[in-house]
Amino acid sequence: MNKEHQYLDINRTSWNNRTDAHLNSEFYDLPSFLQGRNSLNEIELGLLGNLEGKTVLHLQCHFGQDTISLSRLGAEVTGMDLSDKAIDSARKIAEQTNANVHFICCDIYDLPNHLDQQFDFVFTSYGTIGWLPDLDKWAQVVSRFLKPDGKFVFVEFHPVVWMFDDNFEKVGYRYFNSGAIIETETGTYADKNAAIKQEYVMWNHSISEVVNNLIKNGLRITQLDEFDYSPYNCFKGTVEFEKNKYRIEQLEDKIPMVYAVVAVKA
């Protein structure tokens, strides 16, 4: 069978394979998180605002650090992810931290078969939509789970970043969606020296593809921001020019690295 058609199984295995390395990495710094550190960055915190008493759906939550961080801000939070190993870890961490969260393990497109609720906020961030082939179906899910006047907050790595090769020396990929990208990596972004190897299937998505599918599914765009840095040191050849702000050293501030969209359900 075509590997593109097997993307769910391939990517579930890929993320299951990464989970232990991520849990033990300095990147995720689980010990300080268990002691109360909030894992959210200033970009998304500024867009989310006051969450006290709000309900939040966190899509593609990995092992739940940001999900639990949202609950620490006073929200009642539901997180979902494809990886059963990550969700098992998320539930254990939530129990350790007494977090007001609920976790669901499923494919994002199948979430309506696992959850029947609408939320004040839907949130997703950093390295999420690249795993999805169809952004119309994605935007349908976002709209389905938002209350009327509910807010969608989305922060993602900029599609310009994904045009470059791993060393940011040349443009190796098309900006626009040209179908599945099937590759194999050793290590992982959170620990490049981890003794793991995994295959994955991804898609590049332009900003227009994101925005137009949200509009098509009943969301009104209220804010679109671009940032010339990443809050995560997850790329090769970075330099930290301010605390927790990273750029590709040879590209300096010349490219966008992150963008954010805020949209309201009509």
mmCIF file of C-alpha atoms in Angstrom:
data_model
loop_
_atom_site.group_PDB
_atom_site.id
_atom_site.type_symbol
_atom_site.label_atom_id
_atom_site.label_comp_id
_atom_site.label_asym_id
_atom_site.label_seq_id
_atom_site.Cartn_x
_atom_site.Cartn_y
_atom_site.Cartn_z
ATOM 1 C CA MET A 1 0.000 0.000 0.000
ATOM 2 C CA ASN A 2 1.115 3.562 -0.709
ATOM 3 C CA LYS A 3 2.884 5.016 2.350
ATOM 4 C CA GLU A 4 0.895 8.243 2.024
ATOM 5 C CA HIS A 5 -2.255 6.205 2.605
ATOM 6 C CA GLN A 6 -0.630 4.631 5.667
ATOM 7 C CA TYR A 7 0.326 7.983 7.203
ATOM 8 C CA LEU A 8 -1.689 7.476 10.394
ATOM 9 C CA ASP A 9 0.034 4.219 11.301
ATOM 10 C CA ILE A 10 3.460 5.490 10.244
ATOM 11 C CA ASN A 11 3.144 8.733 12.207
ATOM 12 C CA ARG A 12 1.659 7.073 15.282
ATOM 13 C CA THR A 13 4.656 4.737 15.354
ATOM 14 C CA SER A 14 6.973 7.693 14.759
ATOM 15 C CA TRP A 15 5.606 9.653 17.724
ATOM 16 C CA ASN A 16 5.464 6.608 19.963
ATOM 17 C CA ASN A 17 9.122 6.080 19.140
ATOM 18 C CA ARG A 18 10.000 9.664 20.127
ATOM 19 C CA THR A 19 8.077 9.816 23.391
ATOM 20 C CA ASP A 20 10.609 8.337 25.823
ATOM 21 C CA ALA A 21 13.420 10.470 24.403
ATOM 22 C CA HIS A 22 11.239 13.559 24.769
ATOM 23 C CA LEU A 23 10.224 12.726 28.331
ATOM 24 C CA ASN A 24 13.907 12.423 29.296
ATOM 25 C CA SER A 25 15.166 15.427 27.317
ATOM 26 C CA GLU A 26 16.440 18.771 28.556
ATOM 27 C CA PHE A 27 14.265 20.296 25.836
ATOM 28 C CA TYR A 28 11.052 19.368 27.663
ATOM 29 C CA ASP A 29 12.654 19.562 31.141
ATOM 30 C CA LEU A 30 10.033 17.394 32.814
ATOM 31 C CA PRO A 31 11.485 17.708 36.361
ATOM 32 C CA SER A 32 10.963 21.494 36.463
ATOM 33 C CA PHE A 33 7.532 21.074 34.877
ATOM 34 C CA LEU A 34 6.507 18.671 37.642
ATOM 35 C CA GLN A 35 7.594 21.356 40.111
ATOM 36 C CA GLY A 36 5.211 23.890 38.568
ATOM 37 C CA ARG A 37 6.903 25.449 35.532
ATOM 38 C CA ASN A 38 4.449 26.645 32.865
ATOM 39 C CA SER A 39 5.526 25.419 29.414
ATOM 40 C CA LEU A 40 3.607 28.005 27.372
ATOM 41 C CA ASN A 41 5.480 30.815 25.596
ATOM 42 C CA GLU A 42 4.813 34.541 25.605
ATOM 43 C CA ILE A 43 3.429 34.405 22.038
ATOM 44 C CA GLU A 44 0.512 32.105 22.871
ATOM 45 C CA LEU A 45 0.031 33.489 26.377
ATOM 46 C CA GLY A 46 -0.533 36.939 24.904
ATOM 47 C CA LEU A 47 -3.101 35.610 22.437
ATOM 48 C CA LEU A 48 -4.998 33.435 24.912
ATOM 49 C CA GLY A 49 -5.473 36.069 27.593
ATOM 50 C CA ASN A 50 -7.367 35.268 30.797
ATOM 51 C CA LEU A 51 -8.413 31.598 30.866
ATOM 52 C CA GLU A 52 -9.858 31.514 34.369
ATOM 53 C CA GLY A 53 -13.056 29.461 34.264
ATOM 54 C CA LYS A 54 -12.831 28.820 30.507
ATOM 55 C CA THR A 55 -13.016 25.504 28.669
ATOM 56 C CA VAL A 56 -10.183 24.699 26.259
ATOM 57 C CA LEU A 57 -9.678 21.965 23.673
ATOM 58 C CA HIS A 58 -5.989 21.378 22.941
ATOM 59 C CA LEU A 59 -5.449 19.603 19.616
ATOM 60 C CA GLN A 60 -2.356 17.429 19.002
ATOM 61 C CA CYS A 61 -1.098 17.842 22.549
ATOM 62 C CA HIS A 62 1.791 15.291 22.591
ATOM 63 C CA PHE A 63 2.357 14.248 26.239
ATOM 64 C CA GLY A 64 0.385 17.118 27.639
ATOM 65 C CA GLN A 65 2.755 19.728 29.066
ATOM 66 C CA ASP A 66 0.984 22.635 27.363
ATOM 67 C CA THR A 67 -2.402 21.056 28.143
ATOM 68 C CA ILE A 68 -1.588 20.947 31.843
ATOM 69 C CA SER A 69 -0.084 24.448 31.641
ATOM 70 C CA LEU A 70 -3.415 25.715 30.289
ATOM 71 C CA SER A 71 -5.158 24.152 33.282
ATOM 72 C CA ARG A 72 -2.683 25.881 35.599
ATOM 73 C CA LEU A 73 -4.039 29.157 34.207
ATOM 74 C CA GLY A 74 -7.505 28.264 35.481
ATOM 75 C CA ALA A 75 -9.016 26.497 32.475
ATOM 76 C CA GLU A 76 -10.805 23.174 32.230
ATOM 77 C CA VAL A 77 -8.853 21.460 29.461
ATOM 78 C CA THR A 78 -9.247 18.494 27.138
ATOM 79 C CA GLY A 79 -6.189 17.371 25.171
ATOM 80 C CA MET A 80 -6.054 14.944 22.253
ATOM 81 C CA ASP A 81 -3.242 13.262 20.369
ATOM 82 C CA LEU A 82 -2.664 10.415 17.934
ATOM 83 C CA SER A 83 0.119 8.763 19.947
ATOM 84 C CA ASP A 84 -1.147 6.272 22.530
ATOM 85 C CA LYS A 85 2.239 6.264 24.261
ATOM 86 C CA ALA A 86 2.217 10.056 24.563
ATOM 87 C CA ILE A 87 -1.344 10.089 25.894
ATOM 88 C CA ASP A 88 -0.520 7.381 28.454
ATOM 89 C CA SER A 89 2.363 9.590 29.633
ATOM 90 C CA ALA A 90 0.119 12.669 29.656
ATOM 91 C CA ARG A 91 -2.370 10.942 31.945
ATOM 92 C CA LYS A 92 0.377 9.914 34.357
ATOM 93 C CA ILE A 93 1.812 13.451 34.453
ATOM 94 C CA ALA A 94 -1.679 14.907 34.984
ATOM 95 C CA GLU A 95 -2.175 12.559 37.921
ATOM 96 C CA GLN A 96 1.198 13.538 39.385
ATOM 97 C CA THR A 97 0.343 17.232 39.104
ATOM 98 C CA ASN A 98 -3.349 17.012 40.084
ATOM 99 C CA ALA A 99 -4.272 18.778 36.855
ATOM 100 C CA ASN A 100 -7.867 19.484 35.808
ATOM 101 C CA VAL A 101 -7.467 17.858 32.388
ATOM 102 C CA HIS A 102 -8.921 15.062 30.290
ATOM 103 C CA PHE A 103 -7.021 13.271 27.502
ATOM 104 C CA ILE A 104 -8.290 11.505 24.386
ATOM 105 C CA CYS A 105 -6.195 9.312 22.087
ATOM 106 C CA CYS A 106 -7.414 9.402 18.491
ATOM 107 C CA ASP A 107 -6.815 10.747 15.005
ATOM 108 C CA ILE A 108 -7.799 14.420 14.936
ATOM 109 C CA TYR A 109 -10.221 13.856 12.048
ATOM 110 C CA ASP A 110 -11.974 11.188 14.139
ATOM 111 C CA LEU A 111 -12.346 13.382 17.221
ATOM 112 C CA PRO A 112 -16.101 14.032 16.676
ATOM 113 C CA ASN A 113 -16.614 10.308 17.316
ATOM 114 C CA HIS A 114 -14.861 10.577 20.692
ATOM 115 C CA LEU A 115 -16.031 13.935 22.034
ATOM 116 C CA ASP A 116 -19.381 15.729 22.132
ATOM 117 C CA GLN A 117 -18.761 19.158 23.630
ATOM 118 C CA GLN A 118 -18.093 22.725 22.532
ATOM 119 C CA PHE A 119 -15.383 24.907 24.044
ATOM 120 C CA ASP A 120 -14.615 28.555 24.709
ATOM 121 C CA PHE A 121 -11.173 28.067 23.123
ATOM 122 C CA VAL A 122 -9.570 25.645 20.710
ATOM 123 C CA PHE A 123 -5.781 25.773 20.838
ATOM 124 C CA THR A 124 -3.002 24.142 18.839
ATOM 125 C CA SER A 125 0.652 25.042 18.477
ATOM 126 C CA TYR A 126 4.116 24.355 17.053
ATOM 127 C CA GLY A 127 4.574 21.485 14.657
ATOM 128 C CA THR A 128 0.996 20.282 14.363
ATOM 129 C CA ILE A 129 -0.604 20.828 10.953
ATOM 130 C CA GLY A 130 2.348 19.411 9.015
ATOM 131 C CA TRP A 131 1.144 15.956 10.049
ATOM 132 C CA LEU A 132 -2.252 16.510 8.413
ATOM 133 C CA PRO A 133 -3.038 16.021 4.712
ATOM 134 C CA ASP A 134 -6.361 17.918 4.576
ATOM 135 C CA LEU A 135 -6.749 21.358 6.170
ATOM 136 C CA ASP A 136 -10.403 21.618 5.191
ATOM 137 C CA LYS A 137 -11.153 18.608 7.427
ATOM 138 C CA TRP A 138 -8.885 20.144 10.111
ATOM 139 C CA ALA A 139 -10.775 23.448 10.032
ATOM 140 C CA GLN A 140 -14.071 21.543 10.191
ATOM 141 C CA VAL A 141 -12.897 19.971 13.456
ATOM 142 C CA VAL A 142 -11.841 23.356 14.861
ATOM 143 C CA SER A 143 -15.231 24.872 13.988
ATOM 144 C CA ARG A 144 -17.175 21.842 15.251
ATOM 145 C CA PHE A 145 -15.749 22.152 18.756
ATOM 146 C CA LEU A 146 -15.953 25.929 19.186
ATOM 147 C CA LYS A 147 -18.905 27.564 20.884
ATOM 148 C CA PRO A 148 -20.493 30.477 18.991
ATOM 149 C CA ASP A 149 -18.090 33.415 19.466
ATOM 150 C CA GLY A 150 -15.484 30.928 20.692
ATOM 151 C CA LYS A 151 -11.855 31.680 19.901
ATOM 152 C CA PHE A 152 -9.346 29.605 17.972
ATOM 153 C CA VAL A 153 -5.705 30.318 18.854
ATOM 154 C CA PHE A 154 -3.133 28.788 16.523
ATOM 155 C CA VAL A 155 0.646 29.204 16.689
ATOM 156 C CA GLU A 156 2.836 27.352 14.210
ATOM 157 C CA PHE A 157 6.272 27.317 12.656
ATOM 158 C CA HIS A 158 6.248 29.470 9.542
ATOM 159 C CA PRO A 159 6.010 27.596 6.220
ATOM 160 C CA VAL A 160 9.095 29.475 4.999
ATOM 161 C CA VAL A 161 11.115 27.492 7.581
ATOM 162 C CA TRP A 162 10.020 24.201 6.009
ATOM 163 C CA MET A 163 11.301 25.280 2.584
ATOM 164 C CA PHE A 164 14.933 24.881 3.715
ATOM 165 C CA ASP A 165 17.086 21.806 4.060
ATOM 166 C CA ASP A 166 17.967 20.728 7.613
ATOM 167 C CA ASN A 167 21.102 22.911 7.657
ATOM 168 C CA PHE A 168 19.291 26.003 6.288
ATOM 169 C CA GLU A 169 21.829 26.237 3.466
ATOM 170 C CA LYS A 170 19.464 25.928 0.494
ATOM 171 C CA VAL A 171 15.792 25.791 -0.426
ATOM 172 C CA GLY A 172 14.916 22.121 -0.719
ATOM 173 C CA TYR A 173 11.119 22.055 -0.543
ATOM 174 C CA ARG A 174 8.206 23.875 -2.134
ATOM 175 C CA TYR A 175 6.356 26.503 -0.089
ATOM 176 C CA PHE A 176 2.992 25.239 -1.299
ATOM 177 C CA ASN A 177 1.401 21.860 -0.629
ATOM 178 C CA SER A 178 2.621 19.447 -3.303
ATOM 179 C CA GLY A 179 1.582 16.245 -1.571
ATOM 180 C CA ALA A 180 3.181 13.996 1.000
ATOM 181 C CA ILE A 181 6.815 14.318 2.091
ATOM 182 C CA ILE A 182 8.040 10.906 3.241
ATOM 183 C CA GLU A 183 11.387 10.814 5.056
ATOM 184 C CA THR A 184 13.354 9.050 7.784
ATOM 185 C CA GLU A 185 15.218 10.774 10.619
ATOM 186 C CA THR A 186 17.710 9.723 13.263
ATOM 187 C CA GLY A 187 17.425 11.370 16.648
ATOM 188 C CA THR A 188 14.632 13.864 17.259
ATOM 189 C CA TYR A 189 14.239 17.630 17.521
ATOM 190 C CA ALA A 190 14.248 17.431 21.320
ATOM 191 C CA ASP A 191 17.406 15.309 21.447
ATOM 192 C CA LYS A 192 19.320 15.202 18.174
ATOM 193 C CA ASN A 193 21.657 12.545 19.580
ATOM 194 C CA ALA A 194 18.931 10.175 20.763
ATOM 195 C CA ALA A 195 19.524 6.590 19.615
ATOM 196 C CA ILE A 196 16.238 6.363 17.704
ATOM 197 C CA LYS A 197 15.243 6.276 14.051
ATOM 198 C CA GLN A 198 11.773 6.807 12.622
ATOM 199 C CA GLU A 199 9.993 7.251 9.320
ATOM 200 C CA TYR A 200 7.333 9.953 8.980
ATOM 201 C CA VAL A 201 4.852 11.427 6.511
ATOM 202 C CA MET A 202 4.263 15.188 6.411
ATOM 203 C CA TRP A 203 2.769 17.944 4.266
ATOM 204 C CA ASN A 204 3.768 21.592 3.792
ATOM 205 C CA HIS A 205 0.883 24.073 4.160
ATOM 206 C CA SER A 206 0.993 27.715 3.069
ATOM 207 C CA ILE A 207 -0.509 30.460 5.230
ATOM 208 C CA SER A 208 -3.205 31.061 2.596
ATOM 209 C CA GLU A 209 -4.202 27.387 2.803
ATOM 210 C CA VAL A 210 -4.601 27.706 6.569
ATOM 211 C CA VAL A 211 -6.495 31.001 6.545
ATOM 212 C CA ASN A 212 -8.819 30.203 3.653
ATOM 213 C CA ASN A 213 -9.881 26.868 5.138
ATOM 214 C CA LEU A 214 -10.668 28.510 8.466
ATOM 215 C CA ILE A 215 -12.751 31.173 6.703
ATOM 216 C CA LYS A 216 -14.493 28.497 4.622
ATOM 217 C CA ASN A 217 -15.572 26.756 7.824
ATOM 218 C CA GLY A 218 -17.172 29.740 9.514
ATOM 219 C CA LEU A 219 -14.289 31.380 11.348
ATOM 220 C CA ARG A 220 -13.518 35.084 11.181
ATOM 221 C CA ILE A 221 -9.814 35.918 11.262
ATOM 222 C CA THR A 222 -9.189 38.639 13.833
ATOM 223 C CA GLN A 223 -5.383 38.548 14.024
ATOM 224 C CA LEU A 224 -2.440 37.297 11.966
ATOM 225 C CA ASP A 225 1.092 37.787 13.291
ATOM 226 C CA GLU A 226 4.541 36.714 12.084
ATOM 227 C CA PHE A 227 7.682 36.452 14.196
ATOM 228 C CA ASP A 228 11.351 36.497 13.202
ATOM 229 C CA TYR A 229 12.365 33.978 15.867
ATOM 230 C CA SER A 230 11.435 30.613 17.366
ATOM 231 C CA PRO A 231 10.800 30.206 21.102
ATOM 232 C CA TYR A 232 12.260 26.701 20.788
ATOM 233 C CA ASN A 233 15.816 25.650 20.045
ATOM 234 C CA CYS A 234 14.706 22.824 17.768
ATOM 235 C CA PHE A 235 16.533 23.629 14.529
ATOM 236 C CA LYS A 236 20.149 23.214 13.485
ATOM 237 C CA GLY A 237 22.525 26.178 13.517
ATOM 238 C CA THR A 238 20.581 28.413 15.888
ATOM 239 C CA VAL A 239 21.734 31.276 18.063
ATOM 240 C CA GLU A 240 19.889 32.542 21.163
ATOM 241 C CA PHE A 241 19.795 36.330 20.685
ATOM 242 C CA GLU A 242 17.492 36.909 23.668
ATOM 243 C CA LYS A 243 16.362 34.548 26.406
ATOM 244 C CA ASN A 244 14.275 31.768 24.828
ATOM 245 C CA LYS A 245 14.373 33.404 21.377
ATOM 246 C CA TYR A 246 16.292 31.592 18.648
ATOM 247 C CA ARG A 247 17.218 32.386 15.050
ATOM 248 C CA ILE A 248 19.152 30.542 12.362
ATOM 249 C CA GLU A 249 22.603 32.078 12.787
ATOM 250 C CA GLN A 250 23.475 32.681 9.123
ATOM 251 C CA LEU A 251 19.962 33.920 8.278
ATOM 252 C CA GLU A 252 19.789 36.300 11.259
ATOM 253 C CA ASP A 253 16.407 38.080 11.344
ATOM 254 C CA LYS A 254 15.776 37.791 7.607
ATOM 255 C CA ILE A 255 13.110 35.071 7.605
ATOM 256 C CA PRO A 256 9.862 34.555 9.516
ATOM 257 C CA MET A 257 10.063 31.530 11.827
ATOM 258 C CA VAL A 258 6.675 31.463 13.557
ATOM 259 C CA TYR A 259 3.207 32.779 12.773
ATOM 260 C CA ALA A 260 0.010 33.009 14.766
ATOM 261 C CA VAL A 261 -3.663 33.159 13.819
ATOM 262 C CA VAL A 262 -6.575 34.124 16.038
ATOM 263 C CA ALA A 263 -10.065 33.435 14.696
ATOM 264 C CA VAL A 264 -13.583 33.669 16.129
ATOM 265 C CA LYS A 265 -16.451 31.354 15.260
ATOM 266 C CA ALA A 266 -19.282 33.271 13.677
#
